[in-house]
């Protein structure tokens, strides 16, 4: 690889908190297949165009297995976690589909509809508790973090009291600054924790996902113990940190766009559409999705060679003007439904019905219960999660 391309280091930081890095629009226009330099001296392609990204993510010849030569590893610590990952997020077909099918029934529209009263109960209680705190209390700590954790731990049958332990594990395993040794230690601790959980469910099954996986998959030998631990780990981490960041960033986005907030407050039927627009606009998964070509593949006229890595930028795709006119405008009235905030193809988010339900219930209730909700500090003082796989805001002090 020539020195000339070594300029474009990845990941790039956002300069405006709500927008993808500045250079993405230019790349989309002039360099659809830009080479970017990673920490380990490799040069995968960075894709920024919606059409190219959909082609890559829907082609099974682009693998998502981190142990394959050429797979783009974005942070050193994360590489350790990815290479140890045996969940279906990191497996190609046919194994991906076989394992994913073991849990799809748990996240269907019907299942999540049945869960709605439970989500509403959590949202109501957390708003009440939050409103009793001193003005300026951190919304992330007291609302957006506990909510998805309560729900996913309830579904999995994991004690909520242990949330600090796995929040910390997620922080280490998804942080850009974590060392390989820290990630290894954190993975070991989490695996031991989940191993003990599975043992408890073997002895005393309850009405939860882990107990059902133990009874229906582990005991008959359809899945081995390590793979089951990996699946539960995936559901736990994917189930809390993405929704947590999306919830808080969404509240901030609405507070910073009062005209849009006023629209959904007076027209609650607009909330589902607003949630899609928030997902598009925020695109919290701001690193990846990552793949490696298994053979030479034509992507809309560009040949990607076998063994070459590809990073499909979800935030860039969701700001593609070909699909979303005036893409940097936050507009709850637009049709944002085709966004790829949940990915695309076989790995498209398993928990999207759940995530949507949580977000709709939060935005439908929070601003009515606390009609004077506002930022308690100047916007410039907020710290954004540039250093994490999942973007968001570290703290969100609000007043009401
Ligand atoms: C996969 C985003 C919430 C579980 C994905 C992918 C994206 C994503 C982009 C695809 C990754 C890739 O192709 O490499 C999000 C966002 C969420 C969210 C933005 C919230 C706003 C959830 C929740 C769960 C969940 C609540 C609950 C269990 C999963 C799982 C996968 C996945 C299991 C792997 C699917 C597969 O490989 O087949 N998510 N997610 N996600 N997500 Fe989510």
mmCIF file of N, CA and C and ligand atoms in Angstrom, residues 88-89 96 100 107 152 234-235 238-239 242-243 246 279 284-285 289 291 314 341-343 346-351 354-355, ligand 1:
data_model
loop_
_atom_site.group_PDB
_atom_site.id
_atom_site.type_symbol
_atom_site.label_atom_id
_atom_site.label_comp_id
_atom_site.label_asym_id
_atom_site.label_seq_id
_atom_site.Cartn_x
_atom_site.Cartn_y
_atom_site.Cartn_z
ATOM 1 N N UNK A 88 -23.349 -16.085 17.010
ATOM 2 C CA UNK A 88 -23.705 -16.071 15.580
ATOM 3 C C UNK A 88 -23.438 -14.718 14.925
ATOM 4 N N UNK A 89 -23.233 -13.661 15.729
ATOM 5 C CA UNK A 89 -22.854 -12.372 15.133
ATOM 6 C C UNK A 89 -21.543 -12.494 14.371
ATOM 7 N N UNK A 96 -24.411 -19.732 11.251
ATOM 8 C CA UNK A 96 -25.081 -18.526 11.747
ATOM 9 C C UNK A 96 -26.586 -18.749 11.877
ATOM 10 N N UNK A 100 -28.820 -18.738 15.215
ATOM 11 C CA UNK A 100 -29.746 -17.602 15.366
ATOM 12 C C UNK A 100 -31.181 -18.101 15.536
ATOM 13 N N UNK A 107 -37.751 -12.977 20.110
ATOM 14 C CA UNK A 107 -37.725 -11.540 19.780
ATOM 15 C C UNK A 107 -38.695 -11.180 18.665
ATOM 16 N N UNK A 152 -33.473 -6.608 29.353
ATOM 17 C CA UNK A 152 -32.757 -7.770 28.811
ATOM 18 C C UNK A 152 -32.418 -8.763 29.931
ATOM 19 N N UNK A 234 -23.722 -12.375 23.832
ATOM 20 C CA UNK A 234 -24.125 -11.483 22.735
ATOM 21 C C UNK A 234 -25.456 -10.796 23.058
ATOM 22 N N UNK A 235 -26.438 -11.581 23.500
ATOM 23 C CA UNK A 235 -27.756 -11.000 23.778
ATOM 24 C C UNK A 235 -27.656 -9.967 24.898
ATOM 25 N N UNK A 238 -25.421 -6.834 23.412
ATOM 26 C CA UNK A 238 -26.134 -6.129 22.334
ATOM 27 C C UNK A 238 -27.432 -5.548 22.878
ATOM 28 N N UNK A 239 -28.009 -6.236 23.853
ATOM 29 C CA UNK A 239 -29.317 -5.820 24.370
ATOM 30 C C UNK A 239 -29.271 -4.607 25.267
ATOM 31 N N UNK A 242 -26.428 -0.753 23.088
ATOM 32 C CA UNK A 242 -26.918 -0.019 21.923
ATOM 33 C C UNK A 242 -28.160 0.809 22.289
ATOM 34 N N UNK A 243 -29.116 0.155 22.955
ATOM 35 C CA UNK A 243 -30.373 0.842 23.272
ATOM 36 C C UNK A 243 -30.134 1.962 24.285
ATOM 37 N N UNK A 246 -28.697 4.837 22.337
ATOM 38 C CA UNK A 246 -29.708 5.386 21.429
ATOM 39 C C UNK A 246 -30.751 6.180 22.216
ATOM 40 N N UNK A 279 -33.139 6.827 14.723
ATOM 41 C CA UNK A 279 -32.185 5.730 14.468
ATOM 42 C C UNK A 279 -31.292 6.077 13.274
ATOM 43 N N UNK A 284 -25.986 4.902 16.009
ATOM 44 C CA UNK A 284 -25.049 4.751 17.135
ATOM 45 C C UNK A 284 -23.942 3.724 16.892
ATOM 46 N N UNK A 285 -24.188 2.752 16.009
ATOM 47 C CA UNK A 285 -23.105 1.806 15.721
ATOM 48 C C UNK A 285 -22.147 2.495 14.746
ATOM 49 N N UNK A 289 -20.336 -1.726 9.968
ATOM 50 C CA UNK A 289 -20.158 -3.176 10.057
ATOM 51 C C UNK A 289 -18.953 -3.655 9.221
ATOM 52 N N UNK A 291 -16.520 -6.673 7.311
ATOM 53 C CA UNK A 291 -16.561 -7.949 6.598
ATOM 54 C C UNK A 291 -15.239 -8.164 5.876
ATOM 55 N N UNK A 314 -22.204 2.509 8.674
ATOM 56 C CA UNK A 314 -23.650 2.666 8.846
ATOM 57 C C UNK A 314 -24.041 4.152 8.956
ATOM 58 N N UNK A 341 -29.649 1.410 10.274
ATOM 59 C CA UNK A 341 -29.129 1.506 11.657
ATOM 60 C C UNK A 341 -29.086 0.135 12.322
ATOM 61 N N UNK A 342 -29.954 -0.788 11.885
ATOM 62 C CA UNK A 342 -29.929 -2.147 12.435
ATOM 63 C C UNK A 342 -29.153 -3.102 11.533
ATOM 64 N N UNK A 343 -28.374 -2.577 10.617
ATOM 65 C CA UNK A 343 -27.624 -3.430 9.706
ATOM 66 C C UNK A 343 -28.508 -3.875 8.550
ATOM 67 N N UNK A 346 -28.258 -11.028 6.510
ATOM 68 C CA UNK A 346 -28.545 -12.079 7.498
ATOM 69 C C UNK A 346 -28.212 -11.667 8.926
ATOM 70 N N UNK A 347 -27.295 -10.721 9.073
ATOM 71 C CA UNK A 347 -26.922 -10.313 10.436
ATOM 72 C C UNK A 347 -27.742 -9.128 10.941
ATOM 73 N N UNK A 348 -28.775 -8.765 10.188
ATOM 74 C CA UNK A 348 -29.579 -7.626 10.636
ATOM 75 C C UNK A 348 -30.054 -7.878 12.066
ATOM 76 N N UNK A 349 -30.052 -6.798 12.837
ATOM 77 C CA UNK A 349 -30.277 -6.874 14.291
ATOM 78 C C UNK A 349 -31.448 -7.776 14.691
ATOM 79 N N UNK A 350 -31.145 -8.721 15.545
ATOM 80 C CA UNK A 350 -32.168 -9.637 16.059
ATOM 81 C C UNK A 350 -33.102 -8.924 17.042
ATOM 82 N N UNK A 351 -32.570 -7.891 17.720
ATOM 83 C CA UNK A 351 -33.350 -7.245 18.784
ATOM 84 C C UNK A 351 -34.060 -5.988 18.347
ATOM 85 N N UNK A 354 -37.551 -5.256 19.765
ATOM 86 C CA UNK A 354 -37.436 -4.872 21.172
ATOM 87 C C UNK A 354 -36.912 -3.438 21.305
ATOM 88 N N UNK A 355 -35.849 -3.130 20.570
ATOM 89 C CA UNK A 355 -35.269 -1.786 20.659
ATOM 90 C C UNK A 355 -36.309 -0.733 20.278
HETATM 91 C C1 LIG B 1 -26.921 -7.133 15.301
HETATM 92 C C2 LIG B 1 -27.738 -2.379 15.828
HETATM 93 C C3 LIG B 1 -30.445 -3.260 19.791
HETATM 94 C C4 LIG B 1 -29.310 -7.933 19.477
HETATM 95 C C5 LIG B 1 -26.943 -5.782 15.082
HETATM 96 C C6 LIG B 1 -26.346 -5.123 13.946
HETATM 97 C C7 LIG B 1 -26.570 -3.794 14.104
HETATM 98 C C8 LIG B 1 -27.308 -3.608 15.328
HETATM 99 C C9 LIG B 1 -26.134 -2.673 13.172
HETATM 100 C C10 LIG B 1 -25.626 -5.795 12.769
HETATM 101 C C11 LIG B 1 -24.135 -5.887 12.956
HETATM 102 C C12 LIG B 1 -23.399 -6.430 11.747
HETATM 103 O O1 LIG B 1 -23.991 -6.699 10.703
HETATM 104 O O2 LIG B 1 -22.176 -6.602 11.840
HETATM 105 C C13 LIG B 1 -28.527 -2.221 16.955
HETATM 106 C C14 LIG B 1 -29.047 -0.938 17.415
HETATM 107 C C15 LIG B 1 -29.816 -1.188 18.527
HETATM 108 C C16 LIG B 1 -29.775 -2.620 18.763
HETATM 109 C C17 LIG B 1 -28.768 0.411 16.758
HETATM 110 C C18 LIG B 1 -30.604 -0.258 19.413
HETATM 111 C C19 LIG B 1 -31.011 0.924 19.078
HETATM 112 C C20 LIG B 1 -30.400 -4.597 20.048
HETATM 113 C C21 LIG B 1 -31.106 -5.254 21.112
HETATM 114 C C22 LIG B 1 -30.785 -6.567 21.048
HETATM 115 C C23 LIG B 1 -29.875 -6.740 19.912
HETATM 116 C C24 LIG B 1 -32.050 -4.596 22.123
HETATM 117 C C25 LIG B 1 -31.350 -7.597 21.989
HETATM 118 C C26 LIG B 1 -31.068 -8.782 22.084
HETATM 119 C C27 LIG B 1 -28.559 -8.096 18.333
HETATM 120 C C28 LIG B 1 -28.037 -9.376 17.898
HETATM 121 C C29 LIG B 1 -27.343 -9.153 16.699
HETATM 122 C C30 LIG B 1 -27.456 -7.737 16.418
HETATM 123 C C31 LIG B 1 -28.214 -10.702 18.611
HETATM 124 C C32 LIG B 1 -26.619 -10.185 15.833
HETATM 125 C C33 LIG B 1 -27.510 -10.632 14.705
HETATM 126 C C34 LIG B 1 -26.860 -11.646 13.776
HETATM 127 O O3 LIG B 1 -25.637 -11.674 13.646
HETATM 128 O O4 LIG B 1 -27.613 -12.434 13.187
HETATM 129 N N1 LIG B 1 -27.545 -4.838 15.915
HETATM 130 N N2 LIG B 1 -28.990 -3.204 17.793
HETATM 131 N N3 LIG B 1 -29.671 -5.523 19.340
HETATM 132 N N4 LIG B 1 -28.199 -7.136 17.425
HETATM 133 FE FE1 LIG B 1 -28.673 -5.203 17.566
#
